Short mmCIF file of C-alpha atoms in Angstrom, two decimals:
data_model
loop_
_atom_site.label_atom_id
_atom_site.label_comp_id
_atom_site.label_asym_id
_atom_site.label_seq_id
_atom_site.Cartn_x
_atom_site.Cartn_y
_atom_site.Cartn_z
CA UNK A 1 29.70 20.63 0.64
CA UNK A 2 27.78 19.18 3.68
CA UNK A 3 26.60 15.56 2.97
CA UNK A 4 22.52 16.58 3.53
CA UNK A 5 23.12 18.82 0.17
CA UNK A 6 24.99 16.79 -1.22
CA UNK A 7 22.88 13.69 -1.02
CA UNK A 8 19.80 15.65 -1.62
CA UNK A 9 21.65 17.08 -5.36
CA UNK A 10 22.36 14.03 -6.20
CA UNK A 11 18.75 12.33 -5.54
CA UNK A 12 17.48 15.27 -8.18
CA UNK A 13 20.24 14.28 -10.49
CA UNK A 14 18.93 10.64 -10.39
CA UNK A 15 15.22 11.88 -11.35
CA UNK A 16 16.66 14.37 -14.08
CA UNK A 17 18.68 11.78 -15.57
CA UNK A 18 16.16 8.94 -15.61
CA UNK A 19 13.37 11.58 -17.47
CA UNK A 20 16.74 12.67 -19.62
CA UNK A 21 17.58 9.70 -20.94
CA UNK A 22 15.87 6.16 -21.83
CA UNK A 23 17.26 4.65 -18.56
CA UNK A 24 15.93 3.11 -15.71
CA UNK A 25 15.78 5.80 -12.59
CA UNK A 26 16.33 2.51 -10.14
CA UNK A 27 19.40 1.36 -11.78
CA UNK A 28 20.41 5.16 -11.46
CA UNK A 29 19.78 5.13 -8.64
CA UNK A 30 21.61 1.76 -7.39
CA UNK A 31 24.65 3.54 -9.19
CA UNK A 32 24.29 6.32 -7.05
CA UNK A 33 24.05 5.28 -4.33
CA UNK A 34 27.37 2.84 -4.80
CA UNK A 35 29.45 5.56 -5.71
CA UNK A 36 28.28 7.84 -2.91
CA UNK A 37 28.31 5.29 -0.50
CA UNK A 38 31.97 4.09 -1.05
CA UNK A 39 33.11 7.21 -2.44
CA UNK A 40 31.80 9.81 0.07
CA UNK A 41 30.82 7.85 3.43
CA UNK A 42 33.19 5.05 3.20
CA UNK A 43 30.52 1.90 3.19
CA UNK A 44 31.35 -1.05 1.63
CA UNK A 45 28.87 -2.64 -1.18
CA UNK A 46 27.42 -5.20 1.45
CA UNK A 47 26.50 -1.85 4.01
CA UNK A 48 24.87 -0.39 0.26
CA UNK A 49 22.62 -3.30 -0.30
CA UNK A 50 21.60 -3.94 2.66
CA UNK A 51 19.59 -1.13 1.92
CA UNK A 52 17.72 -2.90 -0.85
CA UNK A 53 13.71 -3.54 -0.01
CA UNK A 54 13.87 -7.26 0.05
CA UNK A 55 10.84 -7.63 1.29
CA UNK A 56 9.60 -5.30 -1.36
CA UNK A 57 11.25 -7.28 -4.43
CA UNK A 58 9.25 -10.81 -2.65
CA UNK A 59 5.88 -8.52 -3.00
CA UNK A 60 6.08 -7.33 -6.21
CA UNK A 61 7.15 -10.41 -7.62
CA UNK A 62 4.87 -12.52 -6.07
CA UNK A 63 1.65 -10.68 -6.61
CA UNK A 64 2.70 -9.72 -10.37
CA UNK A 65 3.27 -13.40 -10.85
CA UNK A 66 -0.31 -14.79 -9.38
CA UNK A 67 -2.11 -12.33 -11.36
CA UNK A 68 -0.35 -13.45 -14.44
CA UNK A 69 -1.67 -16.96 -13.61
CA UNK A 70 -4.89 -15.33 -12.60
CA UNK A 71 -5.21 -13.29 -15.79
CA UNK A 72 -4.14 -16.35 -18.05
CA UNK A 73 -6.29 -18.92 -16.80
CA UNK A 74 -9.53 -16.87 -16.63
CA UNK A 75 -9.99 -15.72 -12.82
CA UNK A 76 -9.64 -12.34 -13.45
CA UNK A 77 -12.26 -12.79 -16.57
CA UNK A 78 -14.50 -14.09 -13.91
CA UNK A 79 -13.97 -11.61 -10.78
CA UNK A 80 -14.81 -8.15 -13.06
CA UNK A 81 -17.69 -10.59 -14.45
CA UNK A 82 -18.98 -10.51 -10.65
CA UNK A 83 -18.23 -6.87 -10.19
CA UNK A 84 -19.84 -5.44 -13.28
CA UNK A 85 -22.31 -7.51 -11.56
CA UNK A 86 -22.31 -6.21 -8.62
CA UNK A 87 -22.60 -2.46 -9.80
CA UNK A 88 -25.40 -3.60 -11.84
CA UNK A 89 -23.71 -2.17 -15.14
CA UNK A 90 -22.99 0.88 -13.26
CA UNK A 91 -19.24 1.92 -14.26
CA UNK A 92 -19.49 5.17 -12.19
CA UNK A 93 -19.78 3.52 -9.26
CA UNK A 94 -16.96 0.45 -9.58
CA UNK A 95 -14.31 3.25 -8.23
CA UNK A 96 -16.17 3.85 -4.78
CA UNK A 97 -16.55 0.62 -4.84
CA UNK A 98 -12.71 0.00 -4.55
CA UNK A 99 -12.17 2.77 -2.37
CA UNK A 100 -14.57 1.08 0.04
CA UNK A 101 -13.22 -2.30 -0.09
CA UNK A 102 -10.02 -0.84 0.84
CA UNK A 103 -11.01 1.32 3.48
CA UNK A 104 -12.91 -2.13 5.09
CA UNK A 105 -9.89 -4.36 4.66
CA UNK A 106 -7.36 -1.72 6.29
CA UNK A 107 -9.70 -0.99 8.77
CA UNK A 108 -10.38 -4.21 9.86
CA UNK A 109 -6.53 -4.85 10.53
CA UNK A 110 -4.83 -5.67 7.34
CA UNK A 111 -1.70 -3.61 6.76
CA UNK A 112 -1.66 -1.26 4.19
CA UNK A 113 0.82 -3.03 1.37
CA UNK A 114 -1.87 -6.37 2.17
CA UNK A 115 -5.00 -4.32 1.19
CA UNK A 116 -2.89 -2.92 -1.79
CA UNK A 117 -1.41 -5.84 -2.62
CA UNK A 118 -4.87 -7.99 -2.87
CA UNK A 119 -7.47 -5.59 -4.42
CA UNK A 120 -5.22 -3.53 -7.47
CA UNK A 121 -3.81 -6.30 -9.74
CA UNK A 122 -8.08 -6.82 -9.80
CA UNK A 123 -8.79 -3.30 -10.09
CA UNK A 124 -6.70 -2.63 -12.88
CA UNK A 125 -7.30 -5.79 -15.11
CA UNK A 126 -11.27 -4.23 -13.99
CA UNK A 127 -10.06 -1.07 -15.60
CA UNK A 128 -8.49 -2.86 -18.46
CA UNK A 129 -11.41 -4.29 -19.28
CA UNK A 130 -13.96 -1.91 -19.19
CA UNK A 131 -11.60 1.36 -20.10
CA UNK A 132 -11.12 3.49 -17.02
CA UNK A 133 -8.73 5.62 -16.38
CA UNK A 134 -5.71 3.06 -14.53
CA UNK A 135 -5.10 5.92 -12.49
CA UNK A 136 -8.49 6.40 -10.84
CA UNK A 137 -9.17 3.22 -10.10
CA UNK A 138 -5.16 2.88 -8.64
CA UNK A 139 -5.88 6.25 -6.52
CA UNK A 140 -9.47 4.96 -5.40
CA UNK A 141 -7.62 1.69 -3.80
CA UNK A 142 -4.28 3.72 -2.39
CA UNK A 143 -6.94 6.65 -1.00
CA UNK A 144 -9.42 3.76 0.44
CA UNK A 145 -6.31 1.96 2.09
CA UNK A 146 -5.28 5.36 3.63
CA UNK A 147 -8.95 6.25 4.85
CA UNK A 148 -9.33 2.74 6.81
CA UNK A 149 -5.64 2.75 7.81
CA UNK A 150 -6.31 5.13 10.97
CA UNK A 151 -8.95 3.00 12.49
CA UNK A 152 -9.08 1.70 15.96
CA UNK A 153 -7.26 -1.54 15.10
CA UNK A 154 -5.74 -0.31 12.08
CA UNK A 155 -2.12 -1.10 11.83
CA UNK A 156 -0.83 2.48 11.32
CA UNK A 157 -2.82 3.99 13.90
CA UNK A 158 -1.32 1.32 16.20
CA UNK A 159 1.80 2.29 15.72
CA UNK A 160 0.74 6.09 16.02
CA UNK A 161 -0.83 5.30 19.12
CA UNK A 162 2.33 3.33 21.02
CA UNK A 163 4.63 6.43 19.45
CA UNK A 164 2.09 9.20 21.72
CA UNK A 165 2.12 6.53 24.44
CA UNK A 166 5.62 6.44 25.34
CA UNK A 167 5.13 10.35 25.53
CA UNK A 168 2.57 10.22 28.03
CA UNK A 169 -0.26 11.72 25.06
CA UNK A 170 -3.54 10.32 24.53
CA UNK A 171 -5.87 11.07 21.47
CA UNK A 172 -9.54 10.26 20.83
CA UNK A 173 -9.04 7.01 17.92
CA UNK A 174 -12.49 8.03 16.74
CA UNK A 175 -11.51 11.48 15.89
CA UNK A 176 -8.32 10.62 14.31
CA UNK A 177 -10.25 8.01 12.02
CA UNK A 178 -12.54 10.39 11.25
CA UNK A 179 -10.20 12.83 10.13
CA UNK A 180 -7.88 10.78 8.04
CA UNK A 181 -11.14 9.40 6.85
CA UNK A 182 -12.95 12.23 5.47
CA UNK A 183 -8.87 13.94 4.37
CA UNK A 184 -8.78 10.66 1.95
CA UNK A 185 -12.20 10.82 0.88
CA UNK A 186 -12.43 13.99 -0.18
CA UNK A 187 -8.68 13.70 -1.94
CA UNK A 188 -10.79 10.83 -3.76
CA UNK A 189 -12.89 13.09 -5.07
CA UNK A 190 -10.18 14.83 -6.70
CA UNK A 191 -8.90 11.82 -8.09
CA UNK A 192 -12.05 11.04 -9.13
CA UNK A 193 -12.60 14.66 -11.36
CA UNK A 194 -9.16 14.93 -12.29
CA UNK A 195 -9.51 11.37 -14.00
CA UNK A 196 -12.54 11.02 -15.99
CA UNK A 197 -14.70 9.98 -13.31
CA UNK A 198 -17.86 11.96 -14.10
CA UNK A 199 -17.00 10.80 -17.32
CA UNK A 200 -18.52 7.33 -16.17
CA UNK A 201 -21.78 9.13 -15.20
CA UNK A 202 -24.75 7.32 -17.23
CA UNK A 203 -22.21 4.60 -18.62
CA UNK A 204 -23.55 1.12 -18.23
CA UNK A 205 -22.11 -1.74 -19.22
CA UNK A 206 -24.47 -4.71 -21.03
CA UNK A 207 -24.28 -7.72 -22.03
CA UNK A 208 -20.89 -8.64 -24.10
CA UNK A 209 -21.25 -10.26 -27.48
CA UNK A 210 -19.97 -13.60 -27.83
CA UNK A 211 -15.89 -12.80 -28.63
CA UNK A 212 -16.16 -8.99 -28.71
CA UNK A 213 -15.63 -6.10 -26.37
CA UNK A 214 -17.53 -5.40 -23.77
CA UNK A 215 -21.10 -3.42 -25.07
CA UNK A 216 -21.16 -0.01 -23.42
CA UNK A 217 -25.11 1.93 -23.47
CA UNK A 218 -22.34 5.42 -23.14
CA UNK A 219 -24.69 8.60 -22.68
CA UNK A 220 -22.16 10.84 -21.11
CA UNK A 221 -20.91 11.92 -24.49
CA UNK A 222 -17.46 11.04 -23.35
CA UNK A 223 -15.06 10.66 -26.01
CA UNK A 224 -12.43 9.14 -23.38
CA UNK A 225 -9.53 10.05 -25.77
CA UNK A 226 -8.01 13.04 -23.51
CA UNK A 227 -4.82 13.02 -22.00
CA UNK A 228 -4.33 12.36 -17.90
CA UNK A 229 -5.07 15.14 -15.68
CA UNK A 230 -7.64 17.06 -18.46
CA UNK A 231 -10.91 15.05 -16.51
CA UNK A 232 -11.01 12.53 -19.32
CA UNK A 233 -10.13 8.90 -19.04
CA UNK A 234 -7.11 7.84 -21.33
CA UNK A 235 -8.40 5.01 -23.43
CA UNK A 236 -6.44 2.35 -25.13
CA UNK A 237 -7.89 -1.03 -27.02
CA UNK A 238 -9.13 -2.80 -24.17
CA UNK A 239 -8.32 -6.24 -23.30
CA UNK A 240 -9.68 -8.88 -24.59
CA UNK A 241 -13.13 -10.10 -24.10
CA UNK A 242 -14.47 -12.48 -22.02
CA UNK A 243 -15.36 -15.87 -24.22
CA UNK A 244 -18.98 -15.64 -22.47
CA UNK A 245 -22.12 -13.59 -22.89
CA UNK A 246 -22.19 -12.83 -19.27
CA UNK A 247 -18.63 -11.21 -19.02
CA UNK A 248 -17.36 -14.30 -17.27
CA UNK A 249 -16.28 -17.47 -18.00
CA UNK A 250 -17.56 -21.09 -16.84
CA UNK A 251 -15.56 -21.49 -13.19
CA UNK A 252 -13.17 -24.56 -13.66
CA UNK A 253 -11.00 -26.45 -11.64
CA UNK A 254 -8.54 -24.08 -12.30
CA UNK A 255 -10.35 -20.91 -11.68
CA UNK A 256 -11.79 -22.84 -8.82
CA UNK A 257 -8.33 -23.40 -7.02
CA UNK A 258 -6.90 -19.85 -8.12
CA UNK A 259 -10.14 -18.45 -6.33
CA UNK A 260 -9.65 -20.33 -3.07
CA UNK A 261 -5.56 -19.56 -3.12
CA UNK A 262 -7.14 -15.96 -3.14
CA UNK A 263 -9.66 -15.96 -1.17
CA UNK A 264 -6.86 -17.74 1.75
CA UNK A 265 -4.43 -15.41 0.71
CA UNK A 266 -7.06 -12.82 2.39
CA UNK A 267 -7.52 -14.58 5.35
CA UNK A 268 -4.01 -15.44 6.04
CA UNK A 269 -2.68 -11.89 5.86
CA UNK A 270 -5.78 -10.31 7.12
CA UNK A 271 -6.40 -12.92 10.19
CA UNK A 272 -3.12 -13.94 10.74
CA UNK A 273 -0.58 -11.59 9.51
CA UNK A 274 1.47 -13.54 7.63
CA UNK A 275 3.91 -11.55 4.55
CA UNK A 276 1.53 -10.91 1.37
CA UNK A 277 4.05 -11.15 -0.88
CA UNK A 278 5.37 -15.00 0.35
CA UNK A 279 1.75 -15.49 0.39
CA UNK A 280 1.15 -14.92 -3.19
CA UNK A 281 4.48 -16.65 -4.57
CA UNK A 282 3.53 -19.43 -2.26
CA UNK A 283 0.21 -19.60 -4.02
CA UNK A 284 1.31 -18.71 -7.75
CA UNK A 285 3.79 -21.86 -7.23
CA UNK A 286 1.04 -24.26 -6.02
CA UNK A 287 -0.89 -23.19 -9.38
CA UNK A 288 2.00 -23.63 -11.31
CA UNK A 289 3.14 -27.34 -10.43
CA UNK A 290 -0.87 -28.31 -10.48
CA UNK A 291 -1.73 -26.29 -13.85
CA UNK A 292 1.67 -26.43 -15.11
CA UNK A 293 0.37 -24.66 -18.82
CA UNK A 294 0.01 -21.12 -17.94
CA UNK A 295 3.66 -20.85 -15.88
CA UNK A 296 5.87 -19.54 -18.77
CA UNK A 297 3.18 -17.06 -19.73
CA UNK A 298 2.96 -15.79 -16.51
CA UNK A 299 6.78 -15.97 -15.53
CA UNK A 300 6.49 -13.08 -18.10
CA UNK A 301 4.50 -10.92 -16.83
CA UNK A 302 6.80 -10.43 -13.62
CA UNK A 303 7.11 -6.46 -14.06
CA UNK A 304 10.78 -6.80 -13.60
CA UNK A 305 11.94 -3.03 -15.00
CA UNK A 306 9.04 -1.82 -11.93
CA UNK A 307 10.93 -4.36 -9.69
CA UNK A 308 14.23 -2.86 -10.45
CA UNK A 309 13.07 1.08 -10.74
CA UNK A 310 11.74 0.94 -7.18
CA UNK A 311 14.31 -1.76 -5.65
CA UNK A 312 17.17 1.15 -6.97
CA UNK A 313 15.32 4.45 -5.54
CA UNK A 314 14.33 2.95 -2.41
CA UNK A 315 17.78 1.38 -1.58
CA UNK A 316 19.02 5.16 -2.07
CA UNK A 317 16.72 6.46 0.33
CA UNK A 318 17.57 3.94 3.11
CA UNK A 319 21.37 4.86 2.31
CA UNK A 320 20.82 8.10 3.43
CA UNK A 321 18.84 6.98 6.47
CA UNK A 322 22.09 4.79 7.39
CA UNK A 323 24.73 7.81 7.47
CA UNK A 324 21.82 9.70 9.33
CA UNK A 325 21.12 12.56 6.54
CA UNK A 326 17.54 11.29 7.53
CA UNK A 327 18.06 12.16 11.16
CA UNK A 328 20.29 14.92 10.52
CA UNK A 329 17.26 16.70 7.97
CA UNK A 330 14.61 16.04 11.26
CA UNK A 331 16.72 17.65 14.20
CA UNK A 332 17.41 20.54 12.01
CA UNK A 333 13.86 21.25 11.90
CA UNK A 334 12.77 20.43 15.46
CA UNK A 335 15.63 23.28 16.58
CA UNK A 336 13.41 26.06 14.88
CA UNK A 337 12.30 28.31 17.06
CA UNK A 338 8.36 29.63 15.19
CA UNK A 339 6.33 26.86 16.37
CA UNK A 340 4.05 26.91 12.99
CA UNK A 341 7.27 26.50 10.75
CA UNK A 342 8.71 24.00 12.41
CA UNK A 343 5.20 21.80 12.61
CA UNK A 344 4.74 22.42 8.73
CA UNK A 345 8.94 21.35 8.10
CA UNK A 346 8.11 18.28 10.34
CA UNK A 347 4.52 17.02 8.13
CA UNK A 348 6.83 18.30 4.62
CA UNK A 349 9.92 15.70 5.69
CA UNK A 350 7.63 13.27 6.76
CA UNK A 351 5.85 13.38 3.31
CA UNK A 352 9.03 13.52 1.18
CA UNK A 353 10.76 10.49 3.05
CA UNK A 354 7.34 8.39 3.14
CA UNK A 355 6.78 9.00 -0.37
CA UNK A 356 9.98 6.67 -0.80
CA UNK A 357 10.56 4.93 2.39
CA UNK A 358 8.29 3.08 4.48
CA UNK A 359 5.09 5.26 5.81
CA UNK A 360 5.33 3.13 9.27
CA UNK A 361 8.73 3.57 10.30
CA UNK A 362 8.01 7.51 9.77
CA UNK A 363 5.17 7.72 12.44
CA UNK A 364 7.90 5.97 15.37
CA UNK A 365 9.93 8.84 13.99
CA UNK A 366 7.58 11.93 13.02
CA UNK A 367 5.89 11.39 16.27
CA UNK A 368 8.81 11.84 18.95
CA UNK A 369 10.13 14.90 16.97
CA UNK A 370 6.53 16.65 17.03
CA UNK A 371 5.76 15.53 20.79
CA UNK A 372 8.02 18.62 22.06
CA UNK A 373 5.90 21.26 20.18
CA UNK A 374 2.90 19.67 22.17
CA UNK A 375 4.15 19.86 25.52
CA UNK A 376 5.10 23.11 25.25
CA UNK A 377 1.91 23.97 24.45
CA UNK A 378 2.03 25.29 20.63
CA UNK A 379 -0.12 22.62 18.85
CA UNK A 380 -2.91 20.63 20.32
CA UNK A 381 -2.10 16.41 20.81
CA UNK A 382 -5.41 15.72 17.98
CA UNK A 383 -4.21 18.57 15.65
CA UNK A 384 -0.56 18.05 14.79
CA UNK A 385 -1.28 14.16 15.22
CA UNK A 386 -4.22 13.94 12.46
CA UNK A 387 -1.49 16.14 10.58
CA UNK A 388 1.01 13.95 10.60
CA UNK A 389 -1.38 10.94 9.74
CA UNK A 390 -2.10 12.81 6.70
CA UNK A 391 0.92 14.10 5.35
CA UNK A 392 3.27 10.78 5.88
CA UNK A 393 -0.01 8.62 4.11
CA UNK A 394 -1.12 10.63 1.34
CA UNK A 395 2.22 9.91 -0.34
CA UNK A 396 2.01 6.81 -0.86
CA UNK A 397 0.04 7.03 -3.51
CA UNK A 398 4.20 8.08 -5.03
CA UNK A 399 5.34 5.25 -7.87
CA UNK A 400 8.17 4.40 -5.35
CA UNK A 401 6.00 3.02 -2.53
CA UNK A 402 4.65 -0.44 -2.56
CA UNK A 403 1.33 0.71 -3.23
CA UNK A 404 2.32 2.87 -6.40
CA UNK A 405 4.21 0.36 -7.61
CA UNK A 406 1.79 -2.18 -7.84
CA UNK A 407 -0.56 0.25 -9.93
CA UNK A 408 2.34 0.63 -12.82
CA UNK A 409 3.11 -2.87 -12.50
CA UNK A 410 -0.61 -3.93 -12.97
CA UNK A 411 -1.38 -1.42 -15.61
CA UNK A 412 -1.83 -2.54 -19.08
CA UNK A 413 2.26 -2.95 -20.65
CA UNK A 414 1.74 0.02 -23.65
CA UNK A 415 0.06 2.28 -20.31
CA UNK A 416 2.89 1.59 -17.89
CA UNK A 417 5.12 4.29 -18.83
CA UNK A 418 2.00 6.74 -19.11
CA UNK A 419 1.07 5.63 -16.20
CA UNK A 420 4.64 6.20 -14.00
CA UNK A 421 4.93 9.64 -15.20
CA UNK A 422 0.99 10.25 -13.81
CA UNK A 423 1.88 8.62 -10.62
CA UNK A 424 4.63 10.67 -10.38
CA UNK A 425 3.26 13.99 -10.95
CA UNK A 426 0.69 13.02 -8.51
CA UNK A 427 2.81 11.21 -5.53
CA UNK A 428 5.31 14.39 -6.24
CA UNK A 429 2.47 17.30 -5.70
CA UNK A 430 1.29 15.09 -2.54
CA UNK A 431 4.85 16.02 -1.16
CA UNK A 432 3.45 19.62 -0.99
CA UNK A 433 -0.20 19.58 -1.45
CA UNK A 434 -0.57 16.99 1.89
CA UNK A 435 1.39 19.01 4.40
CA UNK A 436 -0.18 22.59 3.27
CA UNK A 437 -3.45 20.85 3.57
CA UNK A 438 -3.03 18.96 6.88
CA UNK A 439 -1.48 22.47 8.16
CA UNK A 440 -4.55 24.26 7.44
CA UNK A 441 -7.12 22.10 8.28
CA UNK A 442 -5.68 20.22 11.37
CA UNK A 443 -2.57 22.50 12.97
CA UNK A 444 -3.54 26.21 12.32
CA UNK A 445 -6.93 25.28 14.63
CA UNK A 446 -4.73 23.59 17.33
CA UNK A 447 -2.70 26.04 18.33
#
């Protein structure tokens, strides 16, 4: 049995197994990937873990522990305070909202994991709060970050852009931004039916009673008690109240300093580039030697079992890129000799690998492999370009990339699991869905 099949049955034996059975798929997958590894290719367990997303772990940790401070000591109370605010009541709108702030952040520079990384722990304590689907508000953040991530001076359009460089190709960066823009939108909108959105039409929230829930005026008729996928949002008891009539409570020293850590968190990783995730255990530490009585609490609400389920999957994936089944999968398809089959192959490998790997490391490789099916003249530079863009981002909306991760680890704990096995059905039909749609709408006109 060649190793490519062989690695590839055993990464469908490590999902099978972890929906089988009440185990974690990551420490599956760690197992896997030991035996394989020292089994089958001869690595030792140091060449295995080196494999593991340390950088990853540091951003999930960190950010899962500041919001646990945040949610504790009342900042999170007070930010949905200011955006119920801001929508005036509106519920529809908090969504686009998201999706916007995203698409500004990412397009302004941050990197994608940043943008991710800032606005969901506050998006889903927002949908916490005020009952919205955890999985629209997660997709209207990952689609946002995707729809500013192609901009001028976006980070993964940079890294497009030096890839088509070295190659002698130049594309228009306002058409490319246009098209990934409008591609993400419009999969919002999806996102948006699919999960109860309309729902939220003619939903206001009011004024919350002292120590109850939040007071919803509710004219849609919306029962919200539907399972995912069926248009309706998935309701659970929501969290609890804010202690003030206006949604938010009185800001305090505490709040105060949690807000500024924030708020510098934002400019450090947007401005300067500096790791989001040492950024936010740097500033969860601060809070905890300063305001020392929240730290257990929050030390608890480290999502440790998301830590470990995407630590053991990804640290699989990057095995196989090591003994070059990665490489091995991508010549294979670049030898094919029908132009259109070997363009859609390309976008459908760089959408499975991105949904568990890192999305920029696939454009410095999807791009080289797809630059010889432009120079001979069977796809236009824009078309199979804005392909690519789409196929190797829409994934990442998949539970096993930083983004997805952070939406299961900042749902509410009895949603989690309902919430994994959503993300997964929809990172998993992105796989196909993305590269059939990019074909169609961006390569089939090129050539």
């Amino acid at each position: 049995m060649s190793a490519d099949l062989l690695a590839t049955l055993v990464l469908v034996a490590i999902f099978v197994i972890g929906v089988w059975r009440p185990v974690n798929m990551g420490a599956v997958a760690l197992v896997a990937a030991f035996l394989l590894g020292t089994a089958y290719f001869g690595l030792d367990s140091d060449a295995i873990i080196s494999g593991f997303p340390g950088s990853l772990f540091v951003t999930l940790v960190g950010v899962t522990l500041l919001f646990a401070l945040a949610r504790a000591n009342g900042t999170v109370d007070w930010i949905v305070g200011a955006a119920v605010a801001s929508v005036r009541g509106r519920v529809v709108l908090v969504p686009w909202v998201l999706f916007a702030l995203a698409a500004l952040i990412t397009g302004i520079g941050a990197i994608t994991a940043a943008t991710n990384a800032i606005l969901i722990p506050i998006g889903m304590a927002f949908a916490q709060r005020y009952r919205i689907h955890p999985m629209l508000v997660g997709l209207s953040i990952l689609n946002g970050a995707n729809a500013g991530g192609f901009s001028p001076i976006a980070v993964y359009y940079t890294i497009v852009d030096g890839a088509l460089d070295k190659g002698g190709i130049d594309v228009g960066a306002g058409g490319i931004f246009l098209a990934t823009f409008l591609f993400s939108l419009a999969l919002n909108l999806v996102a948006f039916t699919l999960f109860g959105g309309w729902k939220l039409l003619g939903r206001r929230e009011t004024t919350t009673p002292e120590g109850g829930a939040p007071a919803t005026d509710d004219t849609s008729g919306a029962s919200g008690t539907s399972a995912a996928g069926t248009g309706t949002a998935v309701l659970t008891a929501p969290a609890p109240a804010p202690t003030r009539t206006t949604g938010r409570p009185h800001a305090n020293p505490q709040i105060a300093l949690t807000l500024a850590l924030l708020a510098g968190l934002i400019v450090a990783a947007v401005g300067f580039g500096l790791d989001v995730g040492f950024l936010a255990l740097t500033a969860a530490v601060l809070l905890c030697v300063v305001f020392p009585g929240h730290a257990k609490e929050a030390a608890n609400g480290i999502a440790w079992n998301v830590v470990l389920l995407i630590g053991g999957i990804v640290t699989y994936v990057a095995l196989l890129e090591k003994v070059g089944v990665i490489a091995s999968l991508g010549d294979g398809v670049a030898g094919i000799d029908q132009p259109l089959l070997a363009g859609f192959l390309i976008l459908l490998v760089g959408a499975l690998v991105s949904a568990f790997a890192s999305t920029n490391a696939m454009f410095g490789v999807l791009i080289p492999l797809a630059l010889p099916l432009v120079t001979a003249g069977h796809f236009g530079a824009f078309g199979i370009t804005a392909a690519l863009c789409v196929a190797a981002s829409a994934v990442d909306s998949s539970p096993f990339s930083t983004g997805g991760a952070l939406v299961v680890a900042n749902a509410a704990e009895e949603q989690r699991d309902k919430t994994f096995r959503s993300l997964t059905v929809w990172g998993m039909s992105m796989i196909g869905v993305a590269p059939v749609a990019a074909a169609v709408a961006f390569l089939l006109p090129s050539m």
